[in-house]
Structures are given as C-alpha cells and as structure tokens.
Amino acid sequence: MAEKRVYFFGGGKAEGNAKMKELLGGKGANLAEMTNLGVPVPPGFTIATKVCDEYYKSGGKWPKGLDKEVDANLAKLEKAMSAKLGDPSKPLLVSVRSGAAASMPGMMDTVLNLGLNDAVIEGIISKTGNARFAYDIYRRFIDMFGDVVMRCSHDYFEEVIDTAKKKAGVELDNELNADQLKEVTEQYKAVYKKHVGELFPQDGKVQLQHAINAVFGSWNSERAIKYRQLNKITGLLGTAVNVQAMVFGNMGDDCGTGVCFTRNPSTGTKEFYGEFLMNAQGEDVVAGIRTPMELVKLKKIMPKAYQQLTKLMTRLEKHYKDMQDMEFTIQNEVLYILQTRTGKRTAEAAVKIAVDMVGERLIPKKDAVNRVTPEQLDRLLHPHFDPKAKRSVIAKGLPASPGAAVGQIVFNAEAAEAWKEDGKKVILVRIETSPEDIGGMNAAEGVITARGGMTSHAAVVARGMGKCCVAGVSALNINYAAKKLIIGEKTLKEGDWISLDGTTGEVMEGQLAMVEPTLSGDFGRFMKICDQIRKLGIRTNADTPEDAKRARDFGAEGIGLTRTEHMFFEGERIWSVRQMILAADDYAVMLKKLDAAQNDSEKKEIEKEYAKTKKDFEGSLQQLLPYQRSDFEGIFMAMDGLPVTIRLLDPPLHEFLPQDKENQAEMARRLDVKPEVVKAKVEQLHEFNPMLGHRGCRLTITYPAIARMQARAIIEAALNVQKKGKKVYPEIMIPLVGKVAELKISRDDIIDEINKVFAEKKTKIKYMIGTMIEVPRAAVTADEIAEEAEFFSFGTNDLTQMTCGFSRDDAGKFLGDYIYKGIYSADPFQKLDQTGVGKLVEMGTKLGRKTRKSLKVGICGEHGGEPSSIDFCHRVGMNYVSCSPFRVPIARLAAAQAAVRNA
Amino acid sequence: MAEKRVYFFGGGKAEGNAKMKELLGGKGANLAEMTNLGVPVPPGFTIATKVCDEYYKSGGKWPKGLDKEVDANLAKLEKAMSAKLGDPSKPLLVSVRSGAAASMPGMMDTVLNLGLNDAVIEGIISKTGNARFAYDIYRRFIDMFGDVVMRCSHDYFEEVIDTAKKKAGVELDNELNADQLKEVTEQYKAVYKKHVGELFPQDGKVQLQHAINAVFGSWNSERAIKYRQLNKITGLLGTAVNVQAMVFGNMGDDCGTGVCFTRNPSTGTKEFYGEFLMNAQGEDVVAGIRTPMELVKLKKIMPKAYQQLTKLMTRLEKHYKDMQDMEFTIQNEVLYILQTRTGKRTAEAAVKIAVDMVGERLIPKKDAVNRVTPEQLDRLLHPHFDPKAKRSVIAKGLPASPGAAVGQIVFNAEAAEAWKEDGKKVILVRIETSPEDIGGMNAAEGVITARGGMTSHAAVVARGMGKCCVAGVSALNINYAAKKLIIGEKTLKEGDWISLDGTTGEVMEGQLAMVEPTLSGDFGRFMKICDQIRKLGIRTNADTPEDAKRARDFGAEGIGLTRTEHMFFEGERIWSVRQMILAADDYAVMLKKLDAAQNDSEKKEIEKEYAKTKKDFEGSLQQLLPYQRSDFEGIFMAMDGLPVTIRLLDPPLHEFLPQDKENQAEMARRLDVKPEVVKAKVEQLHEFNPMLGHRGCRLTITYPAIARMQARAIIEAALNVQKKGKKVYPEIMIPLVGKVAELKISRDDIIDEINKVFAEKKTKIKYMIGTMIEVPRAAVTADEIAEEAEFFSFGTNDLTQMTCGFSRDDAGKFLGDYIYKGIYSADPFQKLDQTGVGKLVEMGTKLGRKTRKSLKVGICGEHGGEPSSIDFCHRVGMNYVSCSPFRVPIARLAAAQAAVRNA
C-alpha cells in the first residue's frame, strides 16, 4: 500500500486523533479529536506535515500519489456533505488552512470559500434567492485567492471597490447592493487577469491545488521563518493543510451562528452563556452592526439545535475538564461546531470556576490551583481602570507597583500630606524618592518617578504599601522650582489631574474611571485550596502594625522582614538619630581608648574627656528606645501567635542626614551646633558606593550600642506583649553578614543585652537570632555562618546586586539593553536569576543545613512575591518566602503551583 | 630505677638532644644538642618540664627524689667545672633559667650568679684581686634574687643605690668604687631582711631550691598565662629549669667576651665577622662605653681561642646550614659558647648568603628560596631612608606603595608637572587622586592622599609606577584654595619640604636622608634560582612601553593586564573621548532604530536623521584609533616574544567627563555645545554606585563600536609589529563579564571586526579572547563562561569588592574596626581573603577547566604581587600571577616559596 498522506475526519469518525499533532498539526489533530468525540464539526481532511517537507525537498512538486489521495478524500467529503465541488445545484465550498505542530498564529495563509465560480454563484442565487450574498462571497473569494494564493496585491482589489463605493455614493462595503457587487465581481476578475496574467480559475480542483501550494509556501515565508526563530521553534517538518467544508449561517432563516461558553466567562457562574444571530456569519456577531441575542433565546427559536448544543457543551467541558469557548453555526437547521477551546475568563471567573470545579469533583485540587494565574489574582487585589475608559497615554514607565490611581499632581511629600489633609486626592511626582518621602507616598493615591527601576526605593515602598506606582518614566522632565512637569510637548502643573496604571506603567492625562476590587467568598475558598497544596510557608514584609494586620488578613503566616530604618525617620525620632550620628565617631574612638586603657584611673580620665560624647550618643539611643519598643509592641500584638523577624538597622548613617543646605541649617539650629559641623559630617559620611559601604552589621561592629538598643527594644516589647497573654516569637535578624566572625561578635553583643533585660525583668522569652544572606561571601561560607545563625533569610535584592555587580539604582541605564539583546530574559531584580544568583542561594541553603540541620531558611527580597522565583525557592527546599502584604495571596498561589509543578 | 627528671649536659656529652624539646624545653634541648656537637657550652643540667606539672599538682612541692637528683647533677656539674657551690677558693656560680617547649620570650624568670655569698665574695677578691667586680656581682645578685625569687621589689634596692650615688656625687652605677659597692651590698642585705623577713641565704643549695621554685612559679604568672592565651599555646606541661655554670669574661686579662657571625650580616660576604672586648662582660659590648675590637684581632691576642672559635663557627654553620650569630666568653683562656642562633641579616646579605650557600652546595635551591623574605626583596628594590636619620613623624597613613620620597609639597597635578620641569622635587598631596592626576603623579617623587585605602586609585597607580605613596592619611586636612594642609596643630604650605615612607606609612616634616637601591649580581642569581623552583608564571600589569620594559627587566614573562583607560586621557585624546560620550546615547538609539527598521528606505531615513550623531560618535572613534594603535605597538615591541593581555575599556564613561564647573565650561567651548549640555550629560551619567554601574563589557553591549575600535587597534598594531620581525601574542580581555551571553555577544563583535582587519590587510595573526573573572556571578557560572573564553584572569580587586560587599573607596571607614576586632586578620584588598573570595576563585578555576581543559588561568588583581595570595594561586593551580613591575621579583620569589611549601 502507498504511504498515507491524507487523513479524513467527518461523520463522527476521523482517521487521526489528538495525539497525532506531530503529523497532522495542532489544528488537524484537534479537528480529528472533536470528530471522534461526536462533535459535529464540518467534515474535511488534513494533508500531513511531512508532505510539506516532501514538497520543499522536491522543489515545489507534489509527491507521487498525493493528487489521487486528495481526490479520494475530496470525494469522501463531497459524499459526507451531499455536495460537490463546482456543482451549481449542490456546491461544496471549502476552507484551506495551515496548521503546524506548534502554534504560529497568523503567520501562515488561509483561503476561505474555495469552490466558488460563475456557475456556482448562479446556482446559489437560484437556490437562496440572495444575489447580494452570492456576489459578496464571490468577490471576497476572488480577492483572497488573488492576494493569498497568486500574490496579486489586495490593494488592487481595494481600489476597485473604493471606486464603486464612490460611484454608488456609499461609505461601507455592505451598503453596496447586489448589482453593484456583481459589477465589482466582474472588475475583480479583470484585475486578477491583468496582474496574474490568466483568467480567474473556474475549476474548483485547480483552485484547491493552488491553495494547498500557497499554504505550503507560506511555511517558509520570511515572517514565518522569523517567528520560528524568535520563538525557538525547531525540528518541525512543515505545516499540515486542512481542507474543510464551509458552512454558512447566513443562508436563510434556518441558519444562524454564535459563540457560547460552558460557564459565564465574566462571573464564572455555571450557566450556558453566549450569544447568536440568525441568518448571519460569525463576523456579523463580532462586527456589532446587529445586536446578537442571548443564547437562551435559541431554545425557543431552534429547540432541537439548542438542546444539541447544550448537550455538547456539557460533554466538551467534561472531556476537556475546563470551561469551553465554542463557535457554532447552524446551516439549514444542522448544527456545526466550528471550534472549541479553553475559554478566556476574568480573574473573578477564574477563581470561581476553579473552586466550583473542585466542588463538582470535576478536577482535583492540584489542577484547580493552575486555573488561576498569579497575574489574575494580582488584578483581583488592586483597583483597576474601567476597561471601557478611553486612555490618553502621555508617557510610559515601569509597572513598579500594580493597581490604578487618579489624583492631582504634587511635587513633594509635604504638599502630598497637606493636600491629602484638605481631602484632596494626589499623585506624588518625584525625580526619585528617598526615605524622607514616605509620609508623602503614604498620603498619595499613587507615585510617579522619573528615575529608578522595579526595585528602586519608590517601587519597593509602594509595593509594600499596596500603592500604585509607575517608576522610571524617563521621558519625564520635572521642574521642582516651577512646580511643573514636561513630557515631550506637554506641560502639566501642580494640581492638574493625572491617572496612572501601575500594572501597565502607563501615565494618562485626566481622570479615568476606576473599578475597586472586591473579594468574594470564592477567593477565600480558592486560597484555602492553595494552602492545602503548597509546601512553602508564606510570610510578609511589614514594618507597621497596619501592614502586619493587612498581610495577616491576606493569609501571611508570620513576618519575614520588618525593616527598622523607616522607624528612625518618624516625627521627633529623626532628631535623636541625627544627634547620635554626630556623636558616633567620637563615641567609637572613646570605646577604643577605653579598651586600650591600662587601668581604672586612665579609664576615668577618658570618660571625663568624652563625657559630652557619651551623653549625646547614649542619650539619643535612650530617647529612641521607647519609640522602638512601642513600634515592636504594635507589630507583636498584630502578629499574636506568629513569628516576627526583625532586621536590625541596615542603611548607612548618611541616609539619615539632610543633603541640602536648608535642612542642614535646620539640623544645626536644632542640635545646637555650627552649620559647618553638620556639613562636615555629611561630607565625611559620603560614600562612593553606599551599596557596598558602612551599613548593616558593619554598623553594629563599629557602634554596638545601636544594635543593643534595638535588641533591648525587641525583647522588652516581646515581654510586655507576652504579659498581655499574647504569643510572641521574636526573631532578630542581623543584616549584611559576610563572615561568621562579624555575626558572632554582633550576636554575642545582642545576647548579652538580652540577658540583661531578662535579669532586669526577672522573666524570659524564647527568641532566635539569625542573619540575612545577601553578601556573596556569606552564601559561599554558609556552613561557617550557620554555626552562629538559627535562621537564614536570603536578601536576594542585595545578593543580586553583588552577585551580578548591578547597582539597582543605576542598572536601569543598561539593563534595557541587556534584555533587548537577550542576555537576561527578565530584569533579575524582578525575577530571580536562577542560574547565577540562584546558584548561590542553593549553595547557601545546602551549606547552611550541612552545619545546622534544623536551619530555617527563607527569602525576603522582592523575589519572595514573584511566581517563578517562588518556584525556585520551593525547589531549593526553603521553609518560607516573605513578600509585601499585597503579594501574599499571589505567593500562596505561586507556592501551590510550585508544589504541583515539582511534585 | 626511679623516674628520670634531671638531664645533664657538659664535657662534650649530654643526656638530651634537640629532639627532646617537649621534655627539656627549647633551651634545654638546644643546650644538650650543642653539647653533643662538641660545642663548649658551659655545663649544667635541665629539670624536665613534667616536673613543673608535678610541682603544681602537688601544691608546690618537689616530687620525691628530685632533691637527690638535683644534688647528683650539681655534683657532676661541680666536677665538670672543677668548682664547688659555696667554695670560696673555687666557687661555682650558676644561672637558673626557664625554658618551655614553645618560645615565650621574657615571660618567665631568670636568676644569674647564683652561688654568691659573703665567703665566696672574699674568695673571689683574694683570687682576682678585683673587689669592685666582686661586690658589683654580689649586689646585683642580691637585688635579682630578692626581686625575682622572693618578690622583694627592685625599687627598694634602687633607692639604696640612688642614695649611695648621691652621697658619692656620681651619676652612674659603675662610677661607684669597691668600698662604696661594698657598703651598698650591706645595705641590700638589710633591705632583703626587712622585706623578706629573714637573712639573705648564704647556703647555695637553699638559693638554688628557691630559684628553681621561682621559675616554676613564673610559669603561671598572670603575664605568662595571658601570653599563652594570646599566642594560642596549649597542651604544654610547664617550663623546664636550666641550671648552668656561669662563666665570666671579666675576671682578668685572660678573659674576654664577644659576638660573632659566620658570615658578614651586612653584606653576606663569607668571612668571620664579629667583635669582642677583653676583660669584659657581654653587656659591656652592647653598652658601647668601650669600643670593641674586630674579631680578627683575637687571632693575635689569643690564637688558640681564636682558632677554636673559627673552627666552631664553620662547624655550626655546616650543622645548622645557615649563618650563625654566636655569643662567646673566654674565661681564663677557656672558650665558652653561650649561644648560637640563626643570624639576622640585611636584605643584601640574605640574597648573597642564599646564593653562596647554593654555590657551596651547603643547601639545596629549594631551601635557598626560603632564606630571603619577600619583604627583604621589596626593600632591595626601593629607595629607603637612612636608618640613622632622625624621623619627625607628623602623621601616619597606609603604606600604600613602598619606598621613600622627599620633596616639596604641591596640591595639584599641574603644579607637580610644572615644578618638576623647573627641576624641583615634589610630593603631590591630594584628598584623593583620579585618572586626571596621572601626569602629576608621574612627575612627583611621591604621593600622599587624605582618603582611600590600599587599593585606592592613588595606591594602585603609584605601585604600578614604583612610586612611593602614603594613602588614607585621615588626620590630613587639605585646603586646596589656600594651598595648605593642616595636621593637628601643624600647618604646611605649598613648597614646604616633606618626607614620606611608603613602607611604614609615615609622613615626616623636612628632608630625610635617603639610600638608593642597588641590585647586585647575586640578586640576578637568586632570582634565577627562584625561577627554577617556581611553577607559576609571572606576568606584569603594565600600561606603557616603559612599564613593560621595566617589568621585563625584572623578569616578567608577559603582560597579564594592560589597562586601556589611562590611554584615553592623554593629550588631545580626551577631547575625542568626550565628543564620543556626548554622542553615545543618541548613537545607541540610532542603532536600535536601525535594527527595528523594516526596510532600506526606513533605514536611510534614520541615518539621515542621525547623521551628526553618527559623525560625532564614529568620527571620534576614528580619531582615537591611531593613538590606540600606536600605544599597543609600543607595548608589543617591548614585549617581543611574550604574551600581552589587553583589557578593553573598563571604567564608566562619567570618569572621562569633568566634574567641576570650570572644566565643564571648557569642554562646552571646545566641543562647541552649550554648557547646559555638558552639565546635563554629567548629571545623566551620574551613578549612585559606579562600582556596580555601566562599565566594563556593559559598555560593549551598549556601544559595540568602542570595543570594535579597540580590537582593531590591537590587531592592526600586532600586524604592524609582526611585520618588523617581532613575535606578538595578543590576548584580548573583556572585563566585568557576569553571564556567558554578554561575553558571547562582545566576543562575536570583536571577532567580526578582527576578521575585517585580516581581510583588509590580507594577513593574519594568532590571538586569544578571554575574560576577567571579577563578578561573583562569573565565578559561579565559570563552566558556562569558559565556553566563550580562552583564558580567565581573576580580577580579585573587584571580585573582593563584590564578594565581600566592600567598596574599596569606602571600606576604609570600617575595615579598621574589622581588623581591630579580628574579623579579618588583614585587609582583604591586600591579602586575598582565601576562605571567602578564594572559594570563588577556586570554584571558577575548577568549573572553567571542566569545560575547557586547556583554559589559561591567571590573576591580575593587586593580590598578584602579595606572597600569601600567590601561595593560594599556586595551590589553586593557576598558570600565572600578574602584578605591578616592581612586584615582579617579589612574585617570582613568592611563587618559588609556594612551590617549596606545597611540594
């Protein structure tokens, strides 16, 4: 027997099936599968992908026997449709479509309505009495065949119809009447003859052969080749060709067409949902000229077809185990399903459908968690713009923190807070933000910055607040003095309205309509399913009791990172901090001198000399202590029963000093020193690379008293809250450790201070001391570090900076080029660089656990809320991820998906 | 038989030997060994260390039998010395000394002249007729015994003698006559009785027992315990006690004392060298009151003793296989050797002795390389101050580049160059230096900076130039405007003389006398020995033909790092560079637009729009090309036959722009743009953490044309020099690679450009392309990187910065604390942090060679010239180390020592 090249489908039986994608292409295999399922798809046949290969190898010839096989299948198709190619009384029309094993949407050619010719048109007219319909499909076919198959540009045909419309005095194609369309058809044939050099073929088989060749040819079109390169599609033989009977919903009142969903794609409700039009084509439903009817109405109009359709809907959803989106056509009361596929749905619907299907025992929980994407969940949690609102985008930046915001422009934090108090909604626009802007950011609806990337200060803080932020809008020119901003030609000033979309990074003029998020009971049920599946713990990064509470409501199982630096800025505290900084160096010198002193009298001498220094430094810390203690009390109260990891002071001290002259003068006044003293201190603390400077535990090494104050505040707070009957699990985290010795020294100091507190209060509490792993050196020596650490928390922001050598404040200048050139597939500050930074994370985890089997390991960088990074954390065997409160549900979902993926 | 506790030595035979250190202590074992060698050491006996343990365990009692054993050994000693303890006619005097298995210099007690009493003194006087001598040693003995053994403070005795001197009207002890000393002796005995509560013991055996107990007791004195803790000396049983006959060089004219060396310790010449005094004690030689005679004179005075001594010198040097420093005493014509030890020597002598001893076949080459320390070699290569010159140190900084320099203060590079042209010697004093200061640094004798560490710009460049530099003199306040500097109370102005010691970091006022280095033939011979032993190749870091030549003269086998950035500053070039920078961003945009263009007409449109940009950018590079080419030609000529690694442009572009207003204005004038344009560009290029910014291969990714220009210049230069009959081995090094993809893209560009050059010139040359491994990510993914790299060069400066998270420009602020607290034992920028950074180096090397077995691996950071780091590089199996020219000999030595150490 000759080699089989063509596979028939139709009449409830197909020669192929879903598994034969390689041979029949995706579309062909799917059509075969549906046919086998008893779905009434219009019959047809598929020419296998290998034939495309043979076609090319033979220089554009059909392999021997193909013509006969095509003829035989065509005959079978004619029989199935009780029609015949070119038969005016019972004409068979077919579509010819490409379809490779991998999806290449829109890349290859399609020809519809093949089989039309002059005689068939006459037949159709006499049968339907609808000459307008007949000439309309004929002229469309000539255009498409000419353009797609014979390379006679569509522009030539367009010229003709434009002239005809002018002549007829109409604007739209469908305003032309039958006679006018007939005339257009004749002119199209003339255009075809002129440019192709021969008459338009009247023989359906000739049309078919040309169309099949055209589909083969489109496999190696420039754009198809480029698409395969870009999408790394390799190893395919070619495209299959699907020849399928055309069906028409517009051949009379016993015809119709529509789309339907097995569940409501907007709400997820389990109901047959869809719409249809009688005597219409699919494109009419889409075009919106006639208003389609709700699917239920079909029950009355065509009860049999409706019943058949709903049965099929139920059946297909059960088969594919997901909500289906189907296209159907009824031709002369016969129902055809043109397509069924997994239906797109809103975020709300995705959650409801997933939960319902578990309830219906249609899918197991592990499948349900994959029915909602993290992006969908994210959308549920943030306000967004009404999709129908018209957007006038004036600039685009990085989508730094999702959501939508509308407000009036202000240019500084003070204005933001003042306007907010006046009941106004504001958007804070800054070149970049600094810790001093936090109050203003909190007051604003959203934040825009001209500089900075996805992990800039603005982005990180905004995400933490769940506040919309667009960062790095490089087109933005801000003039603080004139209180205006310029984008290209456009100038906006303080008070002008602006809208921003933190999910797309778009900045728009004016006030866009917004939709606020609402969380249904299904959301909670879905999250519970995720919790049952996931292995990773989910914690949050929270610096305030409010954040802690919010995160807890979102399902956080503890705090993985409380930053303490923001606390140093609030209200009066900053003055104590600045007083402390002014005295810090002399204080350190004093400590060294005391250490070197030979006897008590020398010590007394030194203490006398440094009396003021000691008072200024230790006094400032004494002032800060009650503030810190009450900060921690609030957080411990909110997290009753859950662990709280508190990171000791991290940033370099110069971040707490004012950089501009005016504020320096204020500081001098306030602290009663000469302005030069403040200026000199600012200069002295200046760092060339603050990222790699005097911060983190390095501060503890130089100024142990700061860490001691913080440790005391933590433990005193914990004891106070414990006294109120709450359960407190404090975990003290020492940042920026690179070598075990610095951890040991810091830890010993802290333990010493804690023991003092225990002795004073005559009571104890359990606590842990651990470290951030964020310096590469710590990761490669994690076995040593683990000797002094009860837990590790990977600070992947800084670890990425140091491992890749990227300053996240500066990398914006070249990371774009890196992603453009494909060096990184994504910003490594957003998605963990698994092959580089990840290698250190894995090494650190393994080495750490080698020393301390019970070592608790987590992540508290920005990556803790990013799904692909969470998957990595799952694989590495971490105990938990920690992310900003609004990312907690996403992390719960991503952790569940990771558990399923890596099961 | 009872357990042996006491070991005798004397009469050419000892019961112990050198191997019994554990039991007899270091001193006891050594005395035994010398005795066995036939060295006439004064006889004596050693009470074993274990007895000390027994003594403590029994609560301060002698173990049973010890008294009898001591008595027996004392009897033996008396026999050997033909003298008797307490016998006035033939008195035996002994010393009682401690001596543990580990050296604890000065930590435990010693008693001399034990055995003196009233009767013995009378005997000595009658025998020697020297009453002054007799009473002098007696009063000293009472003082020492009282103070050390009986805890009667030395101060009491001092009071007595002070009164006596006042009474006698003299100033010095030795001005008191015999009668006066006799009186003092009597008063000493009274003091003793008063404070000890009993008469001074006249019985020698009682004295001995007390003295032995005192030595035992001193084992657990506070300071001894602390010393052992600090030096981590553990596991020892206690101290041994050495009782040895005293001999006197001051008992008459047939007595004398001296020190001698088996070779000249200043020059290394093989000659008996030393000096002596007749009728004197050892302390008289040291005190300098009498002028000692040269050793050869002893030949005439005491030919027998001299002959015996020289024989012994020869013998001991042969035995110990090193130059010996010996102390001898002749008592009544009998020669005694009191001590022999390896002699200290000058750097010159060390080299000569090592070379000579190899020539004499006394030591193998592998031992010779350990006879000179890298520090000694370093001293040979740099001028240094006359050790006798008085130093008035006004400040101390880091010893950033060794050597000494004297000159007049200038505060900027222009002044340095101008003054130098006027024939003046200048010291350049800067807050910190930048690439713009290079001309001035070159003109100066030495450089001082107020900021910056051991690897600051000033330090690195100065070391490269072999120029003296003291960096980070934090006490220094510089006022550029007033052209003066203030250190504490002292103000110096431009033109004032100053001296700096780059080896100690000292800054001194005025002009210190200097000694210039001279290199002998022995130096060359010694280096050749090192070369035969070492396994590591030695290359140099050199940016100019002069440096290259110098390094070659010092034995460099190639260039491991040619930095190209300095070349961008010279003369007119900087204007082309700045022109290029102004156009760079628009040029990058143009490239992207061209890339996205759909067709040629669009491309033409774009090229038209960017015509000026293109001209400015490419034109500037065209102007730079011939300069670069000639730079490389010079270096290739100098390195004929040796490989040259050239690193492509590394620093961020903003380093080439002027930071101050005045120079920005000049740039604007010169390049015909508005000053705002320059200012805006400077601001735009500003980076928060330039260390982690847009530099290295990141520039190549954004602006491939720069790397192409450099590659072209390298290869054109190589071809030109090859044409002249030289052998050129260019190695192109791509800096700051973190991911293989960026290396591949850069490399492909470079290869493409090189192939163009080959095609144009119709000739080829072999070359290599490799990369720096300086980003932690590169080290952990070195297996991937090696796919695109033919060699690795570890840039351990930057690797240390990123692995440890230390900015070397800022770390000075806390590294001091880190070393003070013992977190790091040394500055990790000076000595490679082997356990942290080294782990990545090892990982990188192993992973790289896994992919590419033949991968050439070197190091080109500052560590390449540091001995302990070189040892590490040897162990890791690198092919070579590369260091600044002046470090090349040190690296050759250190590599040889590493080879021996790790054999």
mmCIF file of C-alpha atoms in Angstrom, chain A residues 27 58 132 156 279 344 408 442 451 455 472 475 486 502 532 576 588 614 619 655 658 670 745 764 808-809 839 880:
data_model
loop_
_atom_site.group_PDB
_atom_site.id
_atom_site.type_symbol
_atom_site.label_atom_id
_atom_site.label_comp_id
_atom_site.label_asym_id
_atom_site.label_seq_id
_atom_site.Cartn_x
_atom_site.Cartn_y
_atom_site.Cartn_z
ATOM 1 C CA LYS A 27 -5.489 22.132 14.184
ATOM 2 C CA SER A 58 11.249 18.076 -4.429
ATOM 3 C CA ARG A 132 -26.220 40.090 -2.754
ATOM 4 C CA TYR A 156 -5.611 46.439 -6.432
ATOM 5 C CA ASN A 279 -29.103 34.301 9.279
ATOM 6 C CA LYS A 344 -10.655 33.052 28.439
ATOM 7 C CA GLN A 408 -3.875 65.805 41.318
ATOM 8 C CA ASN A 442 1.516 57.250 52.098
ATOM 9 C CA ARG A 451 14.279 57.602 37.619
ATOM 10 C CA THR A 455 13.322 47.787 42.840
ATOM 11 C CA GLY A 472 11.494 55.286 35.725
ATOM 12 C CA ALA A 475 10.518 60.935 29.246
ATOM 13 C CA ILE A 486 7.156 68.336 30.898
ATOM 14 C CA GLY A 502 0.730 50.556 37.826
ATOM 15 C CA GLN A 532 -3.643 22.718 51.233
ATOM 16 C CA SER A 576 17.676 61.759 68.227
ATOM 17 C CA ALA A 588 33.699 54.842 68.769
ATOM 18 C CA LYS A 614 28.789 59.744 75.796
ATOM 19 C CA GLY A 619 21.266 59.720 75.466
ATOM 20 C CA GLU A 655 20.824 58.341 54.757
ATOM 21 C CA PRO A 658 19.798 66.060 55.256
ATOM 22 C CA ARG A 670 18.012 72.180 66.239
ATOM 23 C CA ILE A 745 30.524 39.420 67.561
ATOM 24 C CA LYS A 764 12.376 35.297 79.883
ATOM 25 C CA ARG A 808 19.810 48.601 41.233
ATOM 26 C CA ASP A 809 19.784 52.379 41.334
ATOM 27 C CA LYS A 839 23.290 29.038 42.434
ATOM 28 C CA TYR A 880 9.143 30.075 53.569
#
